[in-house]
Amino acid sequence: MVAEEWGREAGNDGWHRRWEAALCRSYERADDVFKDNSLAPYSVGTTALVAILSPCQIIASNCGDSRVVLSRGKQAIPLTVDHKLDREDEVARITNGGDHDLKPWVIAEPEVTFMTRSEDDEFLILASDGLWDVMSSDDAVKLARYELRRRRRLPEKGDTPSSPACGAAEELVKIAYDAFSTDNISVVIVDLKAPRIRSLQNTEKRDEKQM
């Protein structure tokens, strides 16, 4: 959906605005699909995260209380802001809608942020609130870094070995579960130091210089 909407937004001024418009439309389309196919569209819902990597930018978007966190130089940097009731703007928006369990007041519009990439970037954590309810961004980054380093040193076993990032994500899920998290626990880790990602990044940078 994002690729399709990116192509449709070619007339927008500036690439920031183009990405924002493409992501907003993609979230709206996804929301419409869920509404049309859900067995109980008015009593259930979900959060959504999208992270897009370019050679020089990380573009993150969020709707709900999931979160994207960047590990950069041993620092945990949240790239999204949770949509929770402890945010004054969220309280005001919902209160203004009245005490009704109605879809018009639960919107699918994401917040979009842009972060310039750095050589110090290590990995991204994309996770639902089941993780963040029982773990801080700092702790998640420390645990993920430890697991990534440990698993990179392990010998490969079998024909389809689990990647270090996948194994680290599974470990975060296990820790959150053992901490009695009561919500959905979904975790994805993107290893920004992985050879394939770094190779593609260097190739794209060379292509840009030649243009």
mmCIF file of C-alpha atoms in Angstrom:
data_model
loop_
_atom_site.group_PDB
_atom_site.id
_atom_site.type_symbol
_atom_site.label_atom_id
_atom_site.label_comp_id
_atom_site.label_asym_id
_atom_site.label_seq_id
_atom_site.Cartn_x
_atom_site.Cartn_y
_atom_site.Cartn_z
ATOM 1 C CA MET A 1 0.000 0.000 0.000
ATOM 2 C CA VAL A 2 2.766 2.440 0.914
ATOM 3 C CA ALA A 3 4.523 1.858 -2.416
ATOM 4 C CA GLU A 4 1.271 2.464 -4.289
ATOM 5 C CA GLU A 5 0.481 5.636 -2.374
ATOM 6 C CA TRP A 6 4.063 6.913 -2.778
ATOM 7 C CA GLY A 7 3.566 6.717 -6.546
ATOM 8 C CA ARG A 8 0.259 8.577 -6.339
ATOM 9 C CA GLU A 9 1.706 11.407 -4.230
ATOM 10 C CA ALA A 10 4.275 12.512 -6.817
ATOM 11 C CA GLY A 11 2.705 15.975 -7.065
ATOM 12 C CA ASN A 12 3.238 16.896 -3.411
ATOM 13 C CA ASP A 13 5.812 19.570 -2.588
ATOM 14 C CA GLY A 14 8.878 18.156 -0.846
ATOM 15 C CA TRP A 15 9.690 14.560 -0.036
ATOM 16 C CA HIS A 16 8.723 14.993 3.653
ATOM 17 C CA ARG A 17 5.188 15.945 2.659
ATOM 18 C CA ARG A 18 5.066 13.182 0.063
ATOM 19 C CA TRP A 19 5.980 10.530 2.611
ATOM 20 C CA GLU A 20 3.492 11.889 5.169
ATOM 21 C CA ALA A 21 0.670 11.861 2.629
ATOM 22 C CA ALA A 22 1.558 8.384 1.361
ATOM 23 C CA LEU A 23 1.668 6.931 4.878
ATOM 24 C CA CYS A 24 -1.580 8.603 5.971
ATOM 25 C CA ARG A 25 -3.418 7.231 2.944
ATOM 26 C CA SER A 26 -1.926 3.770 3.524
ATOM 27 C CA TYR A 27 -3.164 3.725 7.117
ATOM 28 C CA GLU A 28 -6.624 4.828 5.976
ATOM 29 C CA ARG A 29 -6.740 2.063 3.376
ATOM 30 C CA ALA A 30 -5.610 -0.567 5.878
ATOM 31 C CA ASP A 31 -8.231 0.646 8.352
ATOM 32 C CA ASP A 32 -10.936 0.362 5.690
ATOM 33 C CA VAL A 33 -9.866 -3.211 4.906
ATOM 34 C CA PHE A 34 -10.095 -4.205 8.578
ATOM 35 C CA LYS A 35 -13.490 -2.523 8.960
ATOM 36 C CA ASP A 36 -14.870 -4.319 5.911
ATOM 37 C CA ASN A 37 -13.556 -7.762 6.923
ATOM 38 C CA SER A 38 -13.665 -7.730 10.719
ATOM 39 C CA LEU A 39 -16.270 -9.866 12.481
ATOM 40 C CA ALA A 40 -16.613 -7.252 15.230
ATOM 41 C CA PRO A 41 -15.368 -3.946 13.747
ATOM 42 C CA TYR A 42 -16.851 -1.743 16.468
ATOM 43 C CA SER A 43 -15.521 -3.623 19.485
ATOM 44 C CA VAL A 44 -11.975 -4.554 18.437
ATOM 45 C CA GLY A 45 -9.013 -2.706 17.028
ATOM 46 C CA THR A 46 -5.278 -2.667 16.629
ATOM 47 C CA THR A 47 -2.228 -0.441 16.583
ATOM 48 C CA ALA A 48 0.093 -0.017 13.602
ATOM 49 C CA LEU A 49 3.765 0.758 13.020
ATOM 50 C CA VAL A 50 5.714 1.348 9.824
ATOM 51 C CA ALA A 51 9.460 1.957 9.510
ATOM 52 C CA ILE A 52 11.032 2.819 6.161
ATOM 53 C CA LEU A 53 14.796 2.828 5.619
ATOM 54 C CA SER A 54 16.632 4.831 2.982
ATOM 55 C CA PRO A 55 20.405 5.330 2.693
ATOM 56 C CA CYS A 56 20.145 8.547 4.712
ATOM 57 C CA GLN A 57 16.783 8.516 6.536
ATOM 58 C CA ILE A 58 14.653 6.444 8.900
ATOM 59 C CA ILE A 59 10.973 7.267 8.446
ATOM 60 C CA ALA A 60 8.738 6.006 11.261
ATOM 61 C CA SER A 61 4.972 6.202 11.602
ATOM 62 C CA ASN A 62 2.713 5.138 14.437
ATOM 63 C CA CYS A 63 -0.988 4.893 15.191
ATOM 64 C CA GLY A 64 -1.805 3.655 18.680
ATOM 65 C CA ASP A 65 0.459 2.743 21.576
ATOM 66 C CA SER A 66 3.070 0.698 19.752
ATOM 67 C CA ARG A 67 6.561 2.213 19.483
ATOM 68 C CA VAL A 68 9.683 2.358 17.317
ATOM 69 C CA VAL A 69 12.982 2.762 19.188
ATOM 70 C CA LEU A 70 16.382 3.353 17.594
ATOM 71 C CA SER A 71 19.598 2.198 19.233
ATOM 72 C CA ARG A 72 22.288 4.747 18.361
ATOM 73 C CA GLY A 73 25.671 4.762 20.042
ATOM 74 C CA LYS A 74 24.297 2.804 23.032
ATOM 75 C CA GLN A 75 21.424 5.296 23.426
ATOM 76 C CA ALA A 76 17.732 4.440 23.130
ATOM 77 C CA ILE A 77 15.957 7.016 20.946
ATOM 78 C CA PRO A 78 12.150 6.673 20.596
ATOM 79 C CA LEU A 79 11.157 7.572 17.035
ATOM 80 C CA THR A 80 7.418 7.569 17.774
ATOM 81 C CA VAL A 81 5.174 8.863 20.547
ATOM 82 C CA ASP A 82 2.664 6.467 22.129
ATOM 83 C CA HIS A 83 -0.990 7.395 21.662
ATOM 84 C CA LYS A 84 -2.118 6.903 25.264
ATOM 85 C CA LEU A 85 -4.554 8.629 27.587
ATOM 86 C CA ASP A 86 -1.710 10.198 29.560
ATOM 87 C CA ARG A 87 -1.190 12.522 26.595
ATOM 88 C CA GLU A 88 -3.222 15.714 27.019
ATOM 89 C CA ASP A 89 -3.989 16.009 23.307
ATOM 90 C CA GLU A 90 -5.391 12.459 23.219
ATOM 91 C CA VAL A 91 -7.556 13.057 26.301
ATOM 92 C CA ALA A 92 -8.925 16.269 24.801
ATOM 93 C CA ARG A 93 -9.728 14.661 21.453
ATOM 94 C CA ILE A 94 -11.559 11.698 22.990
ATOM 95 C CA THR A 95 -13.369 13.825 25.588
ATOM 96 C CA ASN A 96 -14.586 16.187 22.883
ATOM 97 C CA GLY A 97 -16.144 13.194 21.171
ATOM 98 C CA GLY A 98 -18.368 12.504 24.164
ATOM 99 C CA ASP A 99 -18.798 9.239 26.055
ATOM 100 C CA HIS A 100 -19.556 7.162 22.988
ATOM 101 C CA ASP A 101 -17.988 3.952 21.720
ATOM 102 C CA LEU A 102 -18.121 5.179 18.137
ATOM 103 C CA LYS A 103 -15.652 4.737 15.308
ATOM 104 C CA PRO A 104 -15.469 8.424 14.193
ATOM 105 C CA TRP A 105 -13.507 9.293 17.354
ATOM 106 C CA VAL A 106 -11.019 6.449 16.898
ATOM 107 C CA ILE A 107 -8.980 7.644 13.933
ATOM 108 C CA ALA A 108 -6.364 5.839 11.859
ATOM 109 C CA GLU A 109 -4.188 8.887 11.167
ATOM 110 C CA PRO A 110 -0.523 8.199 12.000
ATOM 111 C CA GLU A 111 2.161 10.495 13.320
ATOM 112 C CA VAL A 112 5.174 10.487 11.005
ATOM 113 C CA THR A 113 8.743 11.284 12.076
ATOM 114 C CA PHE A 114 12.031 11.563 10.196
ATOM 115 C CA MET A 115 15.480 10.732 11.559
ATOM 116 C CA THR A 116 18.727 11.273 9.649
ATOM 117 C CA ARG A 117 20.800 8.091 9.727
ATOM 118 C CA SER A 118 24.172 7.887 11.448
ATOM 119 C CA GLU A 119 27.121 5.498 11.368
ATOM 120 C CA ASP A 120 26.378 4.931 15.071
ATOM 121 C CA ASP A 121 22.934 3.428 14.352
ATOM 122 C CA GLU A 122 22.785 -0.180 15.573
ATOM 123 C CA PHE A 123 19.221 -1.486 15.291
ATOM 124 C CA LEU A 124 15.520 -0.662 15.461
ATOM 125 C CA ILE A 125 12.963 -2.200 17.813
ATOM 126 C CA LEU A 126 9.350 -2.149 16.611
ATOM 127 C CA ALA A 127 7.030 -3.451 19.314
ATOM 128 C CA SER A 128 3.480 -3.362 20.583
ATOM 129 C CA ASP A 129 2.486 -2.124 24.027
ATOM 130 C CA GLY A 130 2.703 -5.651 25.419
ATOM 131 C CA LEU A 131 6.459 -5.097 25.522
ATOM 132 C CA TRP A 132 6.484 -1.431 26.535
ATOM 133 C CA ASP A 133 4.004 -1.975 29.390
ATOM 134 C CA VAL A 134 6.648 -3.999 31.240
ATOM 135 C CA MET A 135 9.921 -2.665 29.823
ATOM 136 C CA SER A 136 11.436 0.771 29.235
ATOM 137 C CA SER A 137 13.003 1.750 25.924
ATOM 138 C CA ASP A 138 16.431 1.841 27.593
ATOM 139 C CA ASP A 139 16.079 -1.669 29.026
ATOM 140 C CA ALA A 140 14.779 -3.076 25.743
ATOM 141 C CA VAL A 141 17.743 -1.634 23.851
ATOM 142 C CA LYS A 142 20.250 -2.979 26.392
ATOM 143 C CA LEU A 143 18.729 -6.461 26.269
ATOM 144 C CA ALA A 144 18.465 -6.469 22.476
ATOM 145 C CA ARG A 145 22.079 -5.314 22.081
ATOM 146 C CA TYR A 146 23.292 -8.072 24.398
ATOM 147 C CA GLU A 147 21.296 -10.728 22.531
ATOM 148 C CA LEU A 148 22.420 -9.507 19.102
ATOM 149 C CA ARG A 149 26.084 -9.606 20.088
ATOM 150 C CA ARG A 150 25.735 -13.005 21.728
ATOM 151 C CA ARG A 151 23.897 -14.563 18.799
ATOM 152 C CA ARG A 152 26.285 -13.159 16.184
ATOM 153 C CA ARG A 153 29.035 -15.204 17.830
ATOM 154 C CA LEU A 154 27.063 -18.463 17.739
ATOM 155 C CA PRO A 155 27.878 -21.018 14.999
ATOM 156 C CA GLU A 156 25.160 -21.506 12.397
ATOM 157 C CA LYS A 157 23.150 -24.706 12.759
ATOM 158 C CA GLY A 158 20.791 -26.296 10.274
ATOM 159 C CA ASP A 159 19.797 -25.229 6.772
ATOM 160 C CA THR A 160 17.729 -22.203 7.833
ATOM 161 C CA PRO A 161 19.328 -20.680 10.916
ATOM 162 C CA SER A 162 17.461 -17.968 12.778
ATOM 163 C CA SER A 163 19.001 -14.539 12.286
ATOM 164 C CA PRO A 164 20.468 -12.775 15.336
ATOM 165 C CA ALA A 165 17.758 -10.108 15.041
ATOM 166 C CA CYS A 166 14.975 -12.704 14.999
ATOM 167 C CA GLY A 167 16.456 -14.491 17.999
ATOM 168 C CA ALA A 168 16.831 -11.226 19.918
ATOM 169 C CA ALA A 169 13.195 -10.323 19.192
ATOM 170 C CA GLU A 170 12.047 -13.721 20.448
ATOM 171 C CA GLU A 171 14.037 -13.194 23.643
ATOM 172 C CA LEU A 172 12.345 -9.824 24.284
ATOM 173 C CA VAL A 173 8.938 -11.456 23.806
ATOM 174 C CA LYS A 174 9.866 -14.184 26.292
ATOM 175 C CA ILE A 175 11.077 -11.656 28.882
ATOM 176 C CA ALA A 176 7.879 -9.609 28.543
ATOM 177 C CA TYR A 177 5.769 -12.762 28.868
ATOM 178 C CA ASP A 178 7.679 -13.833 31.977
ATOM 179 C CA ALA A 179 7.075 -10.330 33.387
ATOM 180 C CA PHE A 180 3.308 -11.080 33.165
ATOM 181 C CA SER A 181 2.522 -8.635 30.381
ATOM 182 C CA THR A 182 -1.239 -8.706 29.883
ATOM 183 C CA ASP A 183 -1.370 -7.355 26.320
ATOM 184 C CA ASN A 184 -0.353 -8.562 22.888
ATOM 185 C CA ILE A 185 3.447 -8.881 22.626
ATOM 186 C CA SER A 186 4.744 -8.335 19.098
ATOM 187 C CA VAL A 187 8.417 -7.480 18.505
ATOM 188 C CA VAL A 188 10.480 -6.954 15.352
ATOM 189 C CA ILE A 189 14.176 -6.036 15.430
ATOM 190 C CA VAL A 190 15.888 -4.569 12.357
ATOM 191 C CA ASP A 191 19.655 -5.041 12.500
ATOM 192 C CA LEU A 192 21.135 -1.904 10.901
ATOM 193 C CA LYS A 193 24.614 -3.441 11.078
ATOM 194 C CA ALA A 194 23.642 -6.545 9.105
ATOM 195 C CA PRO A 195 25.963 -7.084 6.104
ATOM 196 C CA ARG A 196 23.128 -7.040 3.548
ATOM 197 C CA ILE A 197 21.686 -3.734 4.777
ATOM 198 C CA ARG A 198 25.095 -2.066 4.933
ATOM 199 C CA SER A 199 25.995 -3.384 1.460
ATOM 200 C CA LEU A 200 22.783 -2.001 -0.034
ATOM 201 C CA GLN A 201 23.304 1.304 1.753
ATOM 202 C CA ASN A 202 26.840 1.673 0.364
ATOM 203 C CA THR A 203 25.697 0.710 -3.149
ATOM 204 C CA GLU A 204 22.896 3.287 -3.124
ATOM 205 C CA LYS A 205 25.279 5.966 -1.870
ATOM 206 C CA ARG A 206 27.698 5.196 -4.726
ATOM 207 C CA ASP A 207 24.852 5.342 -7.241
ATOM 208 C CA GLU A 208 23.788 8.746 -5.893
ATOM 209 C CA LYS A 209 27.332 10.103 -6.312
ATOM 210 C CA GLN A 210 27.463 8.913 -9.922
ATOM 211 C CA MET A 211 24.181 10.590 -10.861
#
